CSV table of C-alpha atoms in Angstrom, one decimal:
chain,number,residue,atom,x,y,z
A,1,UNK,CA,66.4,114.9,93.9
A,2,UNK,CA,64.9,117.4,96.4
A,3,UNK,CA,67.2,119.9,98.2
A,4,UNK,CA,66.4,117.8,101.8
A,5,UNK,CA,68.7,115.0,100.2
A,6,UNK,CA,71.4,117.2,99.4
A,7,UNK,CA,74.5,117.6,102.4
A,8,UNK,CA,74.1,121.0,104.1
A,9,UNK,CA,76.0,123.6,101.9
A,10,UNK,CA,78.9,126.0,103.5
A,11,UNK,CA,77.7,128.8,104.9
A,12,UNK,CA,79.2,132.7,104.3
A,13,UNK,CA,81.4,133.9,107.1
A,14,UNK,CA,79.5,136.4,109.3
A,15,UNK,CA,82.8,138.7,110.3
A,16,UNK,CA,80.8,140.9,112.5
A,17,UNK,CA,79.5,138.1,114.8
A,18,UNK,CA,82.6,135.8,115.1
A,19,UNK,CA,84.8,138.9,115.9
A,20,UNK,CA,82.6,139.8,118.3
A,21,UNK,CA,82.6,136.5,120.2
A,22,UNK,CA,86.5,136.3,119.8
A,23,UNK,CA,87.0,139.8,121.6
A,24,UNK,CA,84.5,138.5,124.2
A,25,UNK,CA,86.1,135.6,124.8
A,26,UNK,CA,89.8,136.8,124.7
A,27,UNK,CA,90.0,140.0,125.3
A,28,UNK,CA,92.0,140.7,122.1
A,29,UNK,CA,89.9,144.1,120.8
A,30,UNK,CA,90.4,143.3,117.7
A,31,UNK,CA,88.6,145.7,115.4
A,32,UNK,CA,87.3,145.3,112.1
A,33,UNK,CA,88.5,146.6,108.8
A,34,UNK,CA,86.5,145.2,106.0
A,35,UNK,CA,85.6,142.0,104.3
A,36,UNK,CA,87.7,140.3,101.5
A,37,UNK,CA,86.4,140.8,98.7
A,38,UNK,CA,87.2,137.3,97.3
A,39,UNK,CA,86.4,133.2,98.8
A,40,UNK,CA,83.2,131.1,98.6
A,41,UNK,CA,83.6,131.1,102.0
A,42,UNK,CA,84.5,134.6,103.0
A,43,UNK,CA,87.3,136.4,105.0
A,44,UNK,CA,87.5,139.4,106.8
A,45,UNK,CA,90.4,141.9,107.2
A,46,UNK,CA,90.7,143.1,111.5
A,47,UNK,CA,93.6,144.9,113.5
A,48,UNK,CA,95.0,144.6,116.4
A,49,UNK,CA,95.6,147.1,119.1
A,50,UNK,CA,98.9,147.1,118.4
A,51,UNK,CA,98.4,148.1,114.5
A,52,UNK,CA,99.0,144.6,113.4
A,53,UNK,CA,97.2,143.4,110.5
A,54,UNK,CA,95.1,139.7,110.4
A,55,UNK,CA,92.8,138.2,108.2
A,56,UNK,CA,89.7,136.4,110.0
A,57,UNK,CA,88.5,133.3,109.3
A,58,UNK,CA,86.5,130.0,110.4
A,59,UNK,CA,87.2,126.7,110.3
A,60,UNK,CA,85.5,123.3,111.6
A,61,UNK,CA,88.4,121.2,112.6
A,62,UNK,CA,89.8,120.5,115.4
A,63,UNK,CA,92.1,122.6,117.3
A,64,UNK,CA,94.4,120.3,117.3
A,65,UNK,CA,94.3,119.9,114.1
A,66,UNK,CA,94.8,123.5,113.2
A,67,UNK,CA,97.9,124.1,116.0
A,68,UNK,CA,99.0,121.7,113.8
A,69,UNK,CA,98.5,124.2,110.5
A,70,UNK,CA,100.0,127.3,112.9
A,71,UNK,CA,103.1,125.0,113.3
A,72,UNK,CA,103.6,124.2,109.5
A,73,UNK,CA,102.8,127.7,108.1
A,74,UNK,CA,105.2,128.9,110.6
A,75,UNK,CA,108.0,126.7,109.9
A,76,UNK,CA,107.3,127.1,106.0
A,77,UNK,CA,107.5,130.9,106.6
A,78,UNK,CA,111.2,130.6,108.6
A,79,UNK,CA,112.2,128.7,105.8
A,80,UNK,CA,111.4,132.0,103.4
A,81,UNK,CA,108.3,130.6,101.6
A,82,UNK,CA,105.1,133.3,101.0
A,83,UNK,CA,102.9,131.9,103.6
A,84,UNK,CA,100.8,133.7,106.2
A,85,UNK,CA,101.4,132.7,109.8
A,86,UNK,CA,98.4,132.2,112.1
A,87,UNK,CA,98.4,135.2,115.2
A,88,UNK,CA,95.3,132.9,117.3
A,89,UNK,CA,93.0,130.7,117.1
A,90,UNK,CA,90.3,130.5,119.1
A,91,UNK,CA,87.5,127.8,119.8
A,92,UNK,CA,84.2,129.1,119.7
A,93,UNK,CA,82.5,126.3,120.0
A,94,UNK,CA,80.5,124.9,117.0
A,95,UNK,CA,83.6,127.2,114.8
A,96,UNK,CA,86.8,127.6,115.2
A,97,UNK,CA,88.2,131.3,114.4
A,98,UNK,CA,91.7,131.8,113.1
A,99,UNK,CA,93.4,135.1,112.7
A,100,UNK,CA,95.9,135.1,110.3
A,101,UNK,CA,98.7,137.3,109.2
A,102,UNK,CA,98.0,139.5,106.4
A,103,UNK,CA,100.0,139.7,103.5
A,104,UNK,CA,101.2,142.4,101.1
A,105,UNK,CA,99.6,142.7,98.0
A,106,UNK,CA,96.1,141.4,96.5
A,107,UNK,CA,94.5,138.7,94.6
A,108,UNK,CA,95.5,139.0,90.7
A,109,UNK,CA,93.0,140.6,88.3
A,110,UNK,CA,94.2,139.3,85.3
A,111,UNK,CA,95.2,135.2,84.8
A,112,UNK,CA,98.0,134.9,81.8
A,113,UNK,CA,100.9,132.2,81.3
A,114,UNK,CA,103.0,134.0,82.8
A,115,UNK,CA,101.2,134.0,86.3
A,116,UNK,CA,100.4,130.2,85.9
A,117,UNK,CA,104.4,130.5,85.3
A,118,UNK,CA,105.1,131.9,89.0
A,119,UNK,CA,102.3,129.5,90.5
A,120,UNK,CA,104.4,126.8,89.2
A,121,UNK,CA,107.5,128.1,90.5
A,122,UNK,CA,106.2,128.8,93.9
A,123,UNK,CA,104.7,125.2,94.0
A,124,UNK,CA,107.8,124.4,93.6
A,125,UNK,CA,109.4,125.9,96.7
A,126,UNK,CA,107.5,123.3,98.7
A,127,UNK,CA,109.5,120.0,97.8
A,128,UNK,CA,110.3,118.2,100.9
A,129,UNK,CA,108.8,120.9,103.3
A,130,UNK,CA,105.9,118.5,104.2
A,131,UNK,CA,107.2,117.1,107.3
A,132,UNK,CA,105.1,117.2,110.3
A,133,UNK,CA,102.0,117.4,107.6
A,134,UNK,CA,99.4,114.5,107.8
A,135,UNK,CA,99.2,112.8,104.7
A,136,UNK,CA,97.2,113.7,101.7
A,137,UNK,CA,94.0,112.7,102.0
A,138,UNK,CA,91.7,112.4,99.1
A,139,UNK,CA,89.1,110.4,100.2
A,140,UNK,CA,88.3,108.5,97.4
A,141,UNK,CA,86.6,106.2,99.5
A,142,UNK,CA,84.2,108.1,102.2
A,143,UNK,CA,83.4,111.7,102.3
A,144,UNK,CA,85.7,114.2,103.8
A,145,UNK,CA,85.2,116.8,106.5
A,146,UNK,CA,82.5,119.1,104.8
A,147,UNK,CA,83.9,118.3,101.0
A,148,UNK,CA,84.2,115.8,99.0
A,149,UNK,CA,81.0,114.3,100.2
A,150,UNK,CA,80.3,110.6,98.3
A,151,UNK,CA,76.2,111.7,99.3
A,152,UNK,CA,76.3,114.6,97.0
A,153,UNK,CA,76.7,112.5,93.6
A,154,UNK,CA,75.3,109.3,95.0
A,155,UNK,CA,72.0,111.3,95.2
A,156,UNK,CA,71.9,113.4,91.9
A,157,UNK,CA,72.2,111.8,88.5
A,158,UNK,CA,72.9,108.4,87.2
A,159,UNK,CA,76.3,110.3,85.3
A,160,UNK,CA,77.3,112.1,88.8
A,161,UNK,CA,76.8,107.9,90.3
A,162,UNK,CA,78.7,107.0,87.6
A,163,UNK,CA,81.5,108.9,88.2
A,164,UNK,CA,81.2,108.6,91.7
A,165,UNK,CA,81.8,104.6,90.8
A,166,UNK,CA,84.9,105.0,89.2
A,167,UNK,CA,85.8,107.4,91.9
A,168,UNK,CA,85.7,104.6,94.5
A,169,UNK,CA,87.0,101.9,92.3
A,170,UNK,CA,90.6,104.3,92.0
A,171,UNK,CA,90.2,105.0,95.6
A,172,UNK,CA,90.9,101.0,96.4
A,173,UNK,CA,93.3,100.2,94.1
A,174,UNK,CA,95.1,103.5,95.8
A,175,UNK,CA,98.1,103.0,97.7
A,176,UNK,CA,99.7,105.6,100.3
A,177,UNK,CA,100.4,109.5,99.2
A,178,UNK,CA,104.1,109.3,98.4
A,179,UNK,CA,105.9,112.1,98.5
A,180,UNK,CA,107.5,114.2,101.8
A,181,UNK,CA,106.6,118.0,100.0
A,182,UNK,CA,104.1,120.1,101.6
A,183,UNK,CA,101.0,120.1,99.3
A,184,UNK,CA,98.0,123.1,98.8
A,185,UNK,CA,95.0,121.7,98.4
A,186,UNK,CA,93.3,124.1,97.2
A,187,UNK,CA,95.8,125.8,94.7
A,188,UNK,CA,94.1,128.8,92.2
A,189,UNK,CA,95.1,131.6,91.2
A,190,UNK,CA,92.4,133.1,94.0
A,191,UNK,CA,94.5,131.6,97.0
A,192,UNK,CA,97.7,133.5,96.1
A,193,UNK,CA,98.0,137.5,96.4
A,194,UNK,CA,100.6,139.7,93.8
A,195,UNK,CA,102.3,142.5,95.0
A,196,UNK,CA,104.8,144.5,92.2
A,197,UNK,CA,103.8,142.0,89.3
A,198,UNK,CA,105.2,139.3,91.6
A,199,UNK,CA,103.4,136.7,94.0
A,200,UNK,CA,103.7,138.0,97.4
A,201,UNK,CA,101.9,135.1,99.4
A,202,UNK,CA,99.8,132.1,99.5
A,203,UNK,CA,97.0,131.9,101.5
A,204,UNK,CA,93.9,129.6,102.5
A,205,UNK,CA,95.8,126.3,103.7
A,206,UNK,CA,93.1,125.0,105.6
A,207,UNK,CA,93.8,122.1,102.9
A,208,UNK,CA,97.5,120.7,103.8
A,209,UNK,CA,99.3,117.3,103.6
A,210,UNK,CA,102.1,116.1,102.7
A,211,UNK,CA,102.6,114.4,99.4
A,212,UNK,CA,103.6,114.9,96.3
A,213,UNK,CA,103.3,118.8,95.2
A,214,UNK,CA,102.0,118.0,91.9
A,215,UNK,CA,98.8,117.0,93.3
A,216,UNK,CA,98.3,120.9,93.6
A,217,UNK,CA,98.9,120.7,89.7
A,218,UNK,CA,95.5,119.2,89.1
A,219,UNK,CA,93.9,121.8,91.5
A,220,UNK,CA,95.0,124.0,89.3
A,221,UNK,CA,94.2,122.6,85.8
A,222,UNK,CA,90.9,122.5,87.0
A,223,UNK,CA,90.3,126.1,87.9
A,224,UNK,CA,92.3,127.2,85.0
A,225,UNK,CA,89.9,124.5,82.7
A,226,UNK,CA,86.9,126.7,84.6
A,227,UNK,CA,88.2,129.8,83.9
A,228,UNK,CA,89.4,129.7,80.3
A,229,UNK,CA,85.6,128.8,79.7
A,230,UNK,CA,83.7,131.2,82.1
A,231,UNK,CA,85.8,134.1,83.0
A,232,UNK,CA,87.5,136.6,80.7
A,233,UNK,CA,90.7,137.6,83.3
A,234,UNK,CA,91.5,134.1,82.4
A,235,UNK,CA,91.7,135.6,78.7
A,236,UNK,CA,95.5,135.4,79.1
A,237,UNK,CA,96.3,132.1,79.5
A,238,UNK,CA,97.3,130.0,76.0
A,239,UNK,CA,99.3,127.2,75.4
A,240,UNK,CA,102.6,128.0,77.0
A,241,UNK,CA,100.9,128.0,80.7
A,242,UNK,CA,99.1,125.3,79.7
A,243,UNK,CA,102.4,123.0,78.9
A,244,UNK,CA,104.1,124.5,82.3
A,245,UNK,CA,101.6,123.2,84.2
A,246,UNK,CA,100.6,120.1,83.0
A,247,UNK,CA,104.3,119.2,81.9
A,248,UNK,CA,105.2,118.0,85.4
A,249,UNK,CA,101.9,115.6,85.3
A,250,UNK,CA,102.6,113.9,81.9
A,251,UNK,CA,106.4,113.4,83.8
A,252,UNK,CA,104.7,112.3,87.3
A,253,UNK,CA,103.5,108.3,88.0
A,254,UNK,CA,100.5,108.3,86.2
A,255,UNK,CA,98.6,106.0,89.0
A,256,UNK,CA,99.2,109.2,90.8
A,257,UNK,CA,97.6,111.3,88.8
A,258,UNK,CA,94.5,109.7,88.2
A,259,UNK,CA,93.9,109.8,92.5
A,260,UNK,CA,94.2,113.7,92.0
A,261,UNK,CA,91.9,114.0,89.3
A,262,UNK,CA,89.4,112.1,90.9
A,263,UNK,CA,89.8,113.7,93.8
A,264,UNK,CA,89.0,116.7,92.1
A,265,UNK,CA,86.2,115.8,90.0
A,266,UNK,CA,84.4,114.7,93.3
A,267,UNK,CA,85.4,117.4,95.2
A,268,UNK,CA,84.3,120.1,92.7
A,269,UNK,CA,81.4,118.1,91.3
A,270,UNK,CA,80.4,117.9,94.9
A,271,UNK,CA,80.7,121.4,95.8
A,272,UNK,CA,78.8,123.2,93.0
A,273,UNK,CA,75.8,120.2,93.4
A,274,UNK,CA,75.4,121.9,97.0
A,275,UNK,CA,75.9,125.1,96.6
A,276,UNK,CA,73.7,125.7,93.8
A,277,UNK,CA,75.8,126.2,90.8
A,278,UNK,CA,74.0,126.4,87.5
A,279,UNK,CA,73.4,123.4,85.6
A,280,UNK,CA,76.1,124.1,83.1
A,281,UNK,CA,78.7,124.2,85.2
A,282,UNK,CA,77.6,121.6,87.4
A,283,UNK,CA,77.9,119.7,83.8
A,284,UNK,CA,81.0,121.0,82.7
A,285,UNK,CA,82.6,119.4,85.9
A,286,UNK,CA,80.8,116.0,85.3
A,287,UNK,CA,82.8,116.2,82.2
A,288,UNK,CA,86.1,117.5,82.6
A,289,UNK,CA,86.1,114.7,85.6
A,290,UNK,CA,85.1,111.9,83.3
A,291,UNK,CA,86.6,112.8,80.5
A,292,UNK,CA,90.1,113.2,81.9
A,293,UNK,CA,89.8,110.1,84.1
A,294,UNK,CA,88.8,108.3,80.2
A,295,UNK,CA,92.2,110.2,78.8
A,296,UNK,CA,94.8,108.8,82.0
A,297,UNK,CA,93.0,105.4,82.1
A,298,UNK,CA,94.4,105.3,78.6
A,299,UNK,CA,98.4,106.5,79.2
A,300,UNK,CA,98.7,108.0,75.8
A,301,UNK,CA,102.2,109.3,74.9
A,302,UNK,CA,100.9,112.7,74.1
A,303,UNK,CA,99.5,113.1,77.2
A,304,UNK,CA,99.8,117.0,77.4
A,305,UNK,CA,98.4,117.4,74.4
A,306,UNK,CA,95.3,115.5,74.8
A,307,UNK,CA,95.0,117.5,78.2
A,308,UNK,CA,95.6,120.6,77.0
A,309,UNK,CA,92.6,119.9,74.3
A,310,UNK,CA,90.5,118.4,77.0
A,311,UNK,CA,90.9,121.5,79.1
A,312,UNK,CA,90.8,124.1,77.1
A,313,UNK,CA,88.8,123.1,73.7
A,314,UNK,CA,89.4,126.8,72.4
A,315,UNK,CA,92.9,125.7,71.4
A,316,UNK,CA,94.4,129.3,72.8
């Protein structure tokens, strides 16, 4: 397969050129601070006139669309949970920017059980704050708005076809998302900020539905599957975060869970194809997709268990 085949990857946020055109076309005078230092994507930290703090960044949906986000981030934020509000957003044309309001505290250095822990709890927080959310999409069964493209593994391997197959086959046996929580769908431990050993916000919900919050559960097994294997700040993590978070998916429908991990194994699978991940890890998500789809197609009673193993074959 030639890179003319594959879907157009993400590009970086360029901070300097979008706040540029947002002063221009608002008048705001917005000034820039710095870039994040964290994102595929990127971010960008500005100020307002006024001494306000916001974090830039872009997005391709629709404006009405992400009005809609504004409204649910603010009402989540009334209702005391650690989520940014948006300050603007501005159509650009091709781009949309949003300015969000920054939050104390930064993302955490270290990953340990009892960060995964907090995650958990703050997960948590969002049971029956969905409505007003669309529902959780996962498109099983066509590609999604610049992830979770089907193209991607239809074009690379016969293995990344094959699980693109079984993909599809769960996506029409699935029925509706069920659930009324507000759900992150793109939960890691690099979308959440720490402030005083504690987690102080949430951010990057350009992925929301509603649902049930557990689907954020698999989000996270996956990074923490990733990060056990190929980063040492994950060196913290052992099996007590590893029962805390996939406890609540060994007690959740397990129809349910198999969407989510599909879900993620094309999403992720997708994503590193175009953006020109190594081989490896390309392979290790062709794996951890298959091999956990093989492990809930089968129900066993020790389901934690043979997740844990799947996800983490150090045994920590």
């Amino acid at each position: 397969m030639t890179d003319d085949e594959l879907p157009a990857r993400v590009s970086r946020l360029d901070p300097e050129t979008m706040l540029a055109e947002l002063n221009r076309r608002t008048g705001a005078g917005m000034r820039l601070l710095g870039r994040a230092d964290h994102g595929e994507v990127g971010a960008a930290f500005v100020s307002w006139p006024d001494g306000r703090e916001g974090v830039l960044t872009r997005s391709a949906a629709a404006m009405q669309e992400l009005e809609r986000i504004g409204m649910l981030l603010g009402r989540a934020a009334d209702a005391g949970l650690p989520v940014p509000r948006y300050q603007t957003i501005v159509d650009l044309g091709t781009d949309r920017a949003i300015v969000q309001q920054r939050l104390p505290g930064s993302v955490p250095s270290r990953v340990d059980d009892a960060l995964v822990e907090q995650l958990v709890e703050v997960a948590d927080q969002w049971a029956g704050q969905g409505f007003g959310a669309p529902e959780l999409d996962l498109h099983l069964s066509s590609s999604g708005p610049g992830f979770c493209l089907h193209e991607t593994l239809a074009n690379y391997q016969d293995r990344s076809r094959l699980l693109l197959q079984r993909v599809r086959e769960i996506g029409r046996s699935a029925g509706i998302e069920e659930g009324d929580d507000l759900v992150h769908l793109d939960f890691h431990p690099a979308n959440v900020l720490v402030a005083d050993g504690r987690i102080s916000g949430v951010i990057d919900w350009d992925g929301i539905g509603r649902g049930d919050r557990r689907a954020a559960y698999v989000t996270l097994t996956f990074d923490l599957s990733f990060g056990s294997q190929f980063r040492p700040e994950y060196d913290g993590l052992g099996g007590g975060g590893w029962k805390v978070v996939l406890g609540p998916l060994a007690r959740a429908p397990i129809e349910r869970v198999r969407r989510w991990w599909a879900h993620m194994a094309l999403r992720q699978v997708d994503w590193t194809i175009r953006h020109g991940y190594p081989s490896e890890v390309i392979d290790f998500y062709l794996d951890l997709g298959s091999d956990g789809l093989d492990v809930l197609a089968a129900e066993p009673a020790d389901l934690v268990d043979r997740l844990h193993r799947l996800c983490d074959p150090t045994g920590r």
